[in-house]
Short mmCIF file of C-alpha atoms in Angstrom, two decimals:
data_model
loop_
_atom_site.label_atom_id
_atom_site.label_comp_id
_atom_site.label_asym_id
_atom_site.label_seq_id
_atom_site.Cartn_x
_atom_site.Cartn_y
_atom_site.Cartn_z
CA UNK A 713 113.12 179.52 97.66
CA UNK A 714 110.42 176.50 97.98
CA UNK A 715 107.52 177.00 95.67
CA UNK A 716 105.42 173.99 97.15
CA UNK A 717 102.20 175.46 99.03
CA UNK A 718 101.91 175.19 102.90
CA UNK A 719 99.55 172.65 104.23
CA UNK A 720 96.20 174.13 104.94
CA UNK A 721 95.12 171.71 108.09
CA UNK A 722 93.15 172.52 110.88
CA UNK A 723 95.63 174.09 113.92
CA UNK A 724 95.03 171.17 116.71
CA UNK A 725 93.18 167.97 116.72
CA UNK A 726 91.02 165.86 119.38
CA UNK A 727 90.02 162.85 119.46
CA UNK A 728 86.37 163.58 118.77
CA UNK A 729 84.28 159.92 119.30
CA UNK A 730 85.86 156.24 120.76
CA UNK A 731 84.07 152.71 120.53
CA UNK A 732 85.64 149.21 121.43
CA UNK A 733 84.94 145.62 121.10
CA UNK A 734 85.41 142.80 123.54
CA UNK A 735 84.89 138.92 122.23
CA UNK A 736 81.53 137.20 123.59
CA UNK A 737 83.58 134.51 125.54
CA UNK A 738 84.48 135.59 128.59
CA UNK A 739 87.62 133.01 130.47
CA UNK A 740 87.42 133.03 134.33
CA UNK A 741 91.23 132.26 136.01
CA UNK A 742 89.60 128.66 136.28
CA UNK A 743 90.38 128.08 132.80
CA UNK A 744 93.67 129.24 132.84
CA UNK A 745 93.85 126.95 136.23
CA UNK A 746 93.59 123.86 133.74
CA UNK A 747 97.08 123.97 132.00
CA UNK A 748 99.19 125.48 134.88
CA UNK A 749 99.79 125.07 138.60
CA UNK A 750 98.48 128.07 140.03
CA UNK A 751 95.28 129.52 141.96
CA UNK A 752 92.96 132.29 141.20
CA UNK A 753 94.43 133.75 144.76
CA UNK A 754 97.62 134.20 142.89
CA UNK A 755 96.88 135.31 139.46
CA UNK A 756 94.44 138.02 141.01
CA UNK A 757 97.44 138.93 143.75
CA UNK A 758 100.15 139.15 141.07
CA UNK A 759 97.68 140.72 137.83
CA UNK A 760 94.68 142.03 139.33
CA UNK A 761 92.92 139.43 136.27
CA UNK A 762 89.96 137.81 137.02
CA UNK A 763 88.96 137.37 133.70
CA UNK A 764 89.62 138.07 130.07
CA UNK A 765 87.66 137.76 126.98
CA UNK A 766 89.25 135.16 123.75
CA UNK A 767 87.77 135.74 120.24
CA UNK A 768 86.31 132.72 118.42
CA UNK A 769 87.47 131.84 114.76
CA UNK A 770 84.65 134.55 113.16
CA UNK A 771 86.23 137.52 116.06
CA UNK A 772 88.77 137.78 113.82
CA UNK A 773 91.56 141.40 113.95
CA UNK A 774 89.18 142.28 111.53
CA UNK A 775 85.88 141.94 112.21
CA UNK A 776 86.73 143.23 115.96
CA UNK A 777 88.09 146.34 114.27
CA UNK A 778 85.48 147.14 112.37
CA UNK A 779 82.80 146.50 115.51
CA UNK A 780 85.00 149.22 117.34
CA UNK A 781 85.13 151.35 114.42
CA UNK A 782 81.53 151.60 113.61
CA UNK A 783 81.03 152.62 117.26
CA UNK A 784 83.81 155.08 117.07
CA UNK A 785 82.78 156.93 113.58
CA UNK A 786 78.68 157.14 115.38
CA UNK A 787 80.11 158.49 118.40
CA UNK A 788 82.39 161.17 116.73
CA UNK A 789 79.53 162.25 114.43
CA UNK A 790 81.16 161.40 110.68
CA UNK A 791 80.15 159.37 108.28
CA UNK A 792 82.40 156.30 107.25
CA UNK A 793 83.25 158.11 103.71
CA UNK A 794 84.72 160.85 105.29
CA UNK A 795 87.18 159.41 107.40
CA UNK A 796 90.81 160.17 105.11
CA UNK A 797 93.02 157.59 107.09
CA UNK A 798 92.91 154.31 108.52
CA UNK A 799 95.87 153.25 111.38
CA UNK A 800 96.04 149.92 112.93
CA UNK A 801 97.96 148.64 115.35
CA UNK A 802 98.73 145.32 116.16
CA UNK A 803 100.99 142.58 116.35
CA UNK A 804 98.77 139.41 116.01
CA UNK A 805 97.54 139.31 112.58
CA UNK A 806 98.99 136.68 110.89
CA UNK A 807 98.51 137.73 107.25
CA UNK A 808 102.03 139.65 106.24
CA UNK A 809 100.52 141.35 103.65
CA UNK A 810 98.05 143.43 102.70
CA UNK A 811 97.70 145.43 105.86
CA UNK A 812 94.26 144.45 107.90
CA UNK A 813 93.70 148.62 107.74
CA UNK A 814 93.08 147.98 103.89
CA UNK A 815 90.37 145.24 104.75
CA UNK A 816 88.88 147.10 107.61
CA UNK A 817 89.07 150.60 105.45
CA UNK A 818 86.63 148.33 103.04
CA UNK A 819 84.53 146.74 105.29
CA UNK A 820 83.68 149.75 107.03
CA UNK A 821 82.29 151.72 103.82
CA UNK A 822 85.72 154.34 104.00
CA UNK A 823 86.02 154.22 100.37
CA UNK A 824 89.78 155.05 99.42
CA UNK A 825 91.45 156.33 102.26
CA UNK A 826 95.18 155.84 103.24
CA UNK A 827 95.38 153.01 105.36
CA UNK A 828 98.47 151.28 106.76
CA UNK A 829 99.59 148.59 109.76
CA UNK A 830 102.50 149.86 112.52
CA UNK A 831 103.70 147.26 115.22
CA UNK A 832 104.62 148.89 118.29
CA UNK A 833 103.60 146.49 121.23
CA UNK A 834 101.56 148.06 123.88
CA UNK A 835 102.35 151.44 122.80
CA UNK A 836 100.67 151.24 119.57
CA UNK A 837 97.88 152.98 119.98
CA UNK A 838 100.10 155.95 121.45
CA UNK A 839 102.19 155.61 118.08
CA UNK A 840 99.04 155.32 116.20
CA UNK A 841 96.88 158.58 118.18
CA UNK A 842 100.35 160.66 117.08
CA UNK A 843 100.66 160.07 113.72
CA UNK A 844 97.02 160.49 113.14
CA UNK A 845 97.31 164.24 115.35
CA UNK A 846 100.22 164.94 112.75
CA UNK A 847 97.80 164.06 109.35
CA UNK A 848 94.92 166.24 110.72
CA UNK A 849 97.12 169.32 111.32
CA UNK A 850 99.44 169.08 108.23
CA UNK A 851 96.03 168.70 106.28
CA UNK A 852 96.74 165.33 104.71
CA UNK A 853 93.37 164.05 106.21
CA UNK A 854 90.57 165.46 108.12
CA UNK A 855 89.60 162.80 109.85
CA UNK A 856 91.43 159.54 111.36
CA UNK A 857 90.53 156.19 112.70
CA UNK A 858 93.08 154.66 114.90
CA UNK A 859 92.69 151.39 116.16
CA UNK A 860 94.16 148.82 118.57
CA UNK A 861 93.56 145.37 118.05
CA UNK A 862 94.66 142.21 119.31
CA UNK A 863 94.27 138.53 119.60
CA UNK A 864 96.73 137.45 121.93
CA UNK A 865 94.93 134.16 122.84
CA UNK A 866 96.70 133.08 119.76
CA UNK A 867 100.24 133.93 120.73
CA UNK A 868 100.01 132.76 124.29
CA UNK A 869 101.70 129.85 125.79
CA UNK A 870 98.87 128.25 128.02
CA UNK A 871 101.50 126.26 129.70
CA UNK A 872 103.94 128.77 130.77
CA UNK A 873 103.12 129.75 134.43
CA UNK A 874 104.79 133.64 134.20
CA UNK A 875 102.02 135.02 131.06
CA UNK A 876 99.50 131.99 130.50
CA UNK A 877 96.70 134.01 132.62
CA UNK A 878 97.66 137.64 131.12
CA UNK A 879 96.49 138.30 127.51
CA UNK A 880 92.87 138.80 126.23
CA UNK A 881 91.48 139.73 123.05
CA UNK A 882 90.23 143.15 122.22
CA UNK A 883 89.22 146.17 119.57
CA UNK A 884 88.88 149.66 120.53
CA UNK A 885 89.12 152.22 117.95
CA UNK A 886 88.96 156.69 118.21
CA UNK A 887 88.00 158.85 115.58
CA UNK A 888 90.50 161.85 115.42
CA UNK A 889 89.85 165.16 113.80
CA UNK A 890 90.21 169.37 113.72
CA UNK A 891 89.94 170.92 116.81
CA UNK A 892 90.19 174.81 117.51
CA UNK A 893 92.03 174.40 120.53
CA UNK A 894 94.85 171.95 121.45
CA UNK A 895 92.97 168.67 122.66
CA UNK A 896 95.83 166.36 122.14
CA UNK A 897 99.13 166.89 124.25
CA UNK A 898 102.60 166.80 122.89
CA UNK A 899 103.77 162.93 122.73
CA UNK A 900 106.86 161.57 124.85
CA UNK A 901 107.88 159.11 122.96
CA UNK A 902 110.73 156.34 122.48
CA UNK A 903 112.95 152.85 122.38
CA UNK A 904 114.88 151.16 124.41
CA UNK A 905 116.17 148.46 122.00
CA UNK A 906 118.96 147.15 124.47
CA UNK A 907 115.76 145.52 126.82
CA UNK A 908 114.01 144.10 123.41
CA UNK A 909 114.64 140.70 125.12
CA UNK A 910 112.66 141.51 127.97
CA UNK A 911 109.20 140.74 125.91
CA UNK A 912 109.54 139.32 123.01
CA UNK A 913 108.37 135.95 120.96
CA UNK A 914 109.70 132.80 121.51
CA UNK A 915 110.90 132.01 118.17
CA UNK A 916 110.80 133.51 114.38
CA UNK A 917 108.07 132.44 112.22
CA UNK A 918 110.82 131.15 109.86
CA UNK A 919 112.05 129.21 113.06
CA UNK A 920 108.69 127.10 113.18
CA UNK A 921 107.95 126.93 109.58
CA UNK A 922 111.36 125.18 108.83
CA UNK A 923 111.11 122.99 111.61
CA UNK A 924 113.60 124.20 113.95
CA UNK A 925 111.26 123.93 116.41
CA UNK A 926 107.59 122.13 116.73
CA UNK A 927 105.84 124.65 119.47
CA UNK A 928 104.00 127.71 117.58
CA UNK A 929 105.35 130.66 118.65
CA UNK A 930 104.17 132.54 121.84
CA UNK A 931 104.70 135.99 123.75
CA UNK A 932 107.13 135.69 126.66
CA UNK A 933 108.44 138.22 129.18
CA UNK A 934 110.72 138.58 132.14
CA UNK A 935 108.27 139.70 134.21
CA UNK A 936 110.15 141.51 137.49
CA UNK A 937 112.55 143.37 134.71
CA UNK A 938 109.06 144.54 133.29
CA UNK A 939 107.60 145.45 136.68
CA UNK A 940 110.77 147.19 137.57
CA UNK A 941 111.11 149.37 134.25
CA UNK A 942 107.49 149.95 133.98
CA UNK A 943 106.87 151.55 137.66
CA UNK A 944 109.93 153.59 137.71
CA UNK A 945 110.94 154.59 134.39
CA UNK A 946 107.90 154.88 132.87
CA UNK A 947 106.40 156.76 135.55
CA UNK A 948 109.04 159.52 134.17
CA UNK A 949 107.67 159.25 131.20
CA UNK A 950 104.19 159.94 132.05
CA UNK A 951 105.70 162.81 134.14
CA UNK A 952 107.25 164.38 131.19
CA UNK A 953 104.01 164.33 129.22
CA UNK A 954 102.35 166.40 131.84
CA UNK A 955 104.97 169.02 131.60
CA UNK A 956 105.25 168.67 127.91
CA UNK A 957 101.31 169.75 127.93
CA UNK A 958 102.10 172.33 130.75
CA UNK A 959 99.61 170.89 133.43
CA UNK A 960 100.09 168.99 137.17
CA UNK A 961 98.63 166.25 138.16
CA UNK A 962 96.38 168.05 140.31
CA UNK A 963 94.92 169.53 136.21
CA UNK A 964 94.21 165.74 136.36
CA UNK A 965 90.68 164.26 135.76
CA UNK A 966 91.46 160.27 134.46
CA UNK A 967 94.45 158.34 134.14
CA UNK A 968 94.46 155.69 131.52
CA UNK A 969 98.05 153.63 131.80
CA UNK A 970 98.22 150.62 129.38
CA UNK A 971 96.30 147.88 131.33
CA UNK A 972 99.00 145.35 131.87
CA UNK A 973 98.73 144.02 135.23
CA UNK A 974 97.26 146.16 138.43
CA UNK A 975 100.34 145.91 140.46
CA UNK A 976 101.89 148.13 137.98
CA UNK A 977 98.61 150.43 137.56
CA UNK A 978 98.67 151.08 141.01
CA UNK A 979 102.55 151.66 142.12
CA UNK A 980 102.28 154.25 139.22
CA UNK A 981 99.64 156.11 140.93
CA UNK A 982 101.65 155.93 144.18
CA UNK A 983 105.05 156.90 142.16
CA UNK A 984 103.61 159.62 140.25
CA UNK A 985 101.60 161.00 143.67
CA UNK A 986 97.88 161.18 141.69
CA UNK A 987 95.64 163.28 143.67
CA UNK A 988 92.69 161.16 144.66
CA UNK A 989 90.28 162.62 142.72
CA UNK A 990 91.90 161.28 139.55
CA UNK A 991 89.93 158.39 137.90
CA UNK A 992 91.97 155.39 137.33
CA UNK A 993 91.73 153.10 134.39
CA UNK A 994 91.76 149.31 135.59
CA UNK A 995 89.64 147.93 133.16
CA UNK A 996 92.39 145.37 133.12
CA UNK A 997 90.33 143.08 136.32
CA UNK A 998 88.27 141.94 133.65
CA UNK A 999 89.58 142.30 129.85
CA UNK A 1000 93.42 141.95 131.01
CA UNK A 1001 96.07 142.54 128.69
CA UNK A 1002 95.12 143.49 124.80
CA UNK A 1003 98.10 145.04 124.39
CA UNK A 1004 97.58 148.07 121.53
CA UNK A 1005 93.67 147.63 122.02
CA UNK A 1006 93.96 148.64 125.96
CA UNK A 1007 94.09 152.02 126.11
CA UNK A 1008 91.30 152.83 123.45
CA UNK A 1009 89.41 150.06 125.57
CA UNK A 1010 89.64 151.41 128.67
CA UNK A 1011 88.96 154.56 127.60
CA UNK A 1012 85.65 153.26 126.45
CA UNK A 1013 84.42 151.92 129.30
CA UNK A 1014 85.35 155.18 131.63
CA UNK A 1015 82.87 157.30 129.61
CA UNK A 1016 80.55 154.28 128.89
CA UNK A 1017 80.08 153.48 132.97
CA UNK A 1018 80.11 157.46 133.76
CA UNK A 1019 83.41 157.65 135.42
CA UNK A 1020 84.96 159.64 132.96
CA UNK A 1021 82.76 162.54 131.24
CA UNK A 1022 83.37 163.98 128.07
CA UNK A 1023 85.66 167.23 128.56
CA UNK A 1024 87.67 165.81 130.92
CA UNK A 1025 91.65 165.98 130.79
CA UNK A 1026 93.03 162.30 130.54
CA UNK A 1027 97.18 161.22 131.24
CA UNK A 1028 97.18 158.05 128.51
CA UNK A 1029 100.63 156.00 128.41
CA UNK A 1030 101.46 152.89 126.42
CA UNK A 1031 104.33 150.79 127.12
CA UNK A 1032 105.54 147.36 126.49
CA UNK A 1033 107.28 145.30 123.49
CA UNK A 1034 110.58 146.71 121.78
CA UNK A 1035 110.84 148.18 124.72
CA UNK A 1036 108.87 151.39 123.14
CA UNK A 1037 106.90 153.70 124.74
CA UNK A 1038 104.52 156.73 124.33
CA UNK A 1039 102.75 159.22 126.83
CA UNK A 1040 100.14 162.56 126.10
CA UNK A 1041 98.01 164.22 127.70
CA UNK A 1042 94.42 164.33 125.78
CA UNK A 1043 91.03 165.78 126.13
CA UNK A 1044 88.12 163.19 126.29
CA UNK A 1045 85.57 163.06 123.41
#
């Protein structure tokens, strides 16, 4: 028989405040016109991007993270001591080691929480919203901060045609913490390893530090084998989160899909039949792709412009890099 204790955490948790940070610079297509042969008529026909925002050399992963967390811990309510666990996700800071969430943790006035890194693409903040449900119930922290972050105008080739005009820059962080009634879905959640050539970098770091190459690495993708997977399979996915948390789409008040490219937004609407009084996300027209910060983002800017209210029952769903995934169903803060 076990004689360690049960864990004495709250029953459910919620995401309880949210707060993001876009970089002051904001890049019309016209930029992105300088280094490839293209048109804004065709980036905004095949993206839906019509601009993006870069971060200067002082927006660094994190000083955006800790903009969006400071919003995030105000809006929830907290104080920055009382906030147990710190979870980033992102794939373009450069420093290996320490993780950024032990920096950010710091610089946000936490005082000694646990605080760790996890790289999973565009799903991240999926990854990062699950782990931090799991802490809050087992007890191991009351409250979480899980942010997305990105600076992708570092890893992006500005002369390839297919993803020059894609990736912005980006923070957006949520506060989660006990709830009394379930306020965070089940997760469907997963790999498909065999398509991890689909998106991926160009080379290894070790690749352009020996020499083997001269171009810093950069984020490519095959884009139609993207489209394709993204629209139909992942449309199952989000599917399966609604009947993991028991509700239809007509239970529906917002849908926030990982803001990749509008094309994609929209054919999932169409594939998953959305009633049309279902809020869409498609913050992407003018932040475009942050990756793990685009959910958290978008979410931001729903309840910040009024189209979303607080109470309402959201469909999130992150999907990209690996190729990884991760759908819930959540109640706004």
């Amino acid at each position: 028989m076990s004689k360690i204790k049960p864990s004495k955490g709250a029953p459910y948790a919620r995401i309880m405040g949210v707060g993001g940070y876009r970089p002051t610079r904001v890049v019309p297509n016209e930029v992105i016109l300088e280094t490839i042969d293209s048109s804004d008529e065709w980036i905004r026909s095949r993206s839906g991007i019509a601009t993006r925002h870069w971060a200067s050399p002082e927006e660094t992963v994190a000083a955006m993270s800790v903009e969006a967390s400071g919003k995030a811990i105000a809006d929830a309510g907290i104080t920055p001591e009382q906030v147990g666990a710190v979870i980033v996700s992102t794939v373009s800071h450069f420093k290996q080691t320490p993780a950024v969430a032990t920096e950010i943790a710091d610089k946000i006035g936490a005082g000694k929480p646990a605080a760790f890194d996890i790289s999973a693409g565009c799903a991240g903040f999926g990854y990062g919203l699950t782990l931090a449900k799991g802490m809050v119930v087992e007890g191991s922290a009351e409250y979480v901060l899980v942010i997305g972050v990105e600076r992708l105008s570092d890893l992006t080739d500005l002369e390839d045609r297919a993803t020059a005009f894609l990736f912005g820059d980006g923070a957006g962080a949520v506060i989660v913490g006990p709830a009394k009634e379930p306020a965070i879905g089940p997760t469907v959640w997963g790999s498909e390893g065999d398509k991890s050539e689909t998106i991926k970098q160009t080379v290894p770091w070790d690749d352009y530090r020996n020499g083997t190459v001269d171009k810093f690495p950069a984020i490519t993708q095959e884009g139609q084998a993207v489209f394709r997977w993204a629209v139909f399979e992942m449309a199952k996915v989000a599917q399966q989160a609604l009947d993991a948390a028991g509700i239809t789409s007509d239970d529906l008040d917002v849908f926030i899909p990982h803001q990749a490219n509008m094309r994609i937004i929209d054919s999932m609407v169409k594939t998953l039949k959305l009633p049309e009084h279902v809020t869409v996300a498609r913050d992407v027209e003018t932040t475009g792709n942050t990756s793990a910060a685009s959910i958290p983002l978008a979410m931001e800017r729903l309840l910040a412009t009024g189209q979303a209210k607080s109470g309402d029952t959201a469909l999130v769903i992150g999907f990209g890099a690996g190729l990884v995934y991760a759908a819930t169903v959540v109640t706004l803060p």
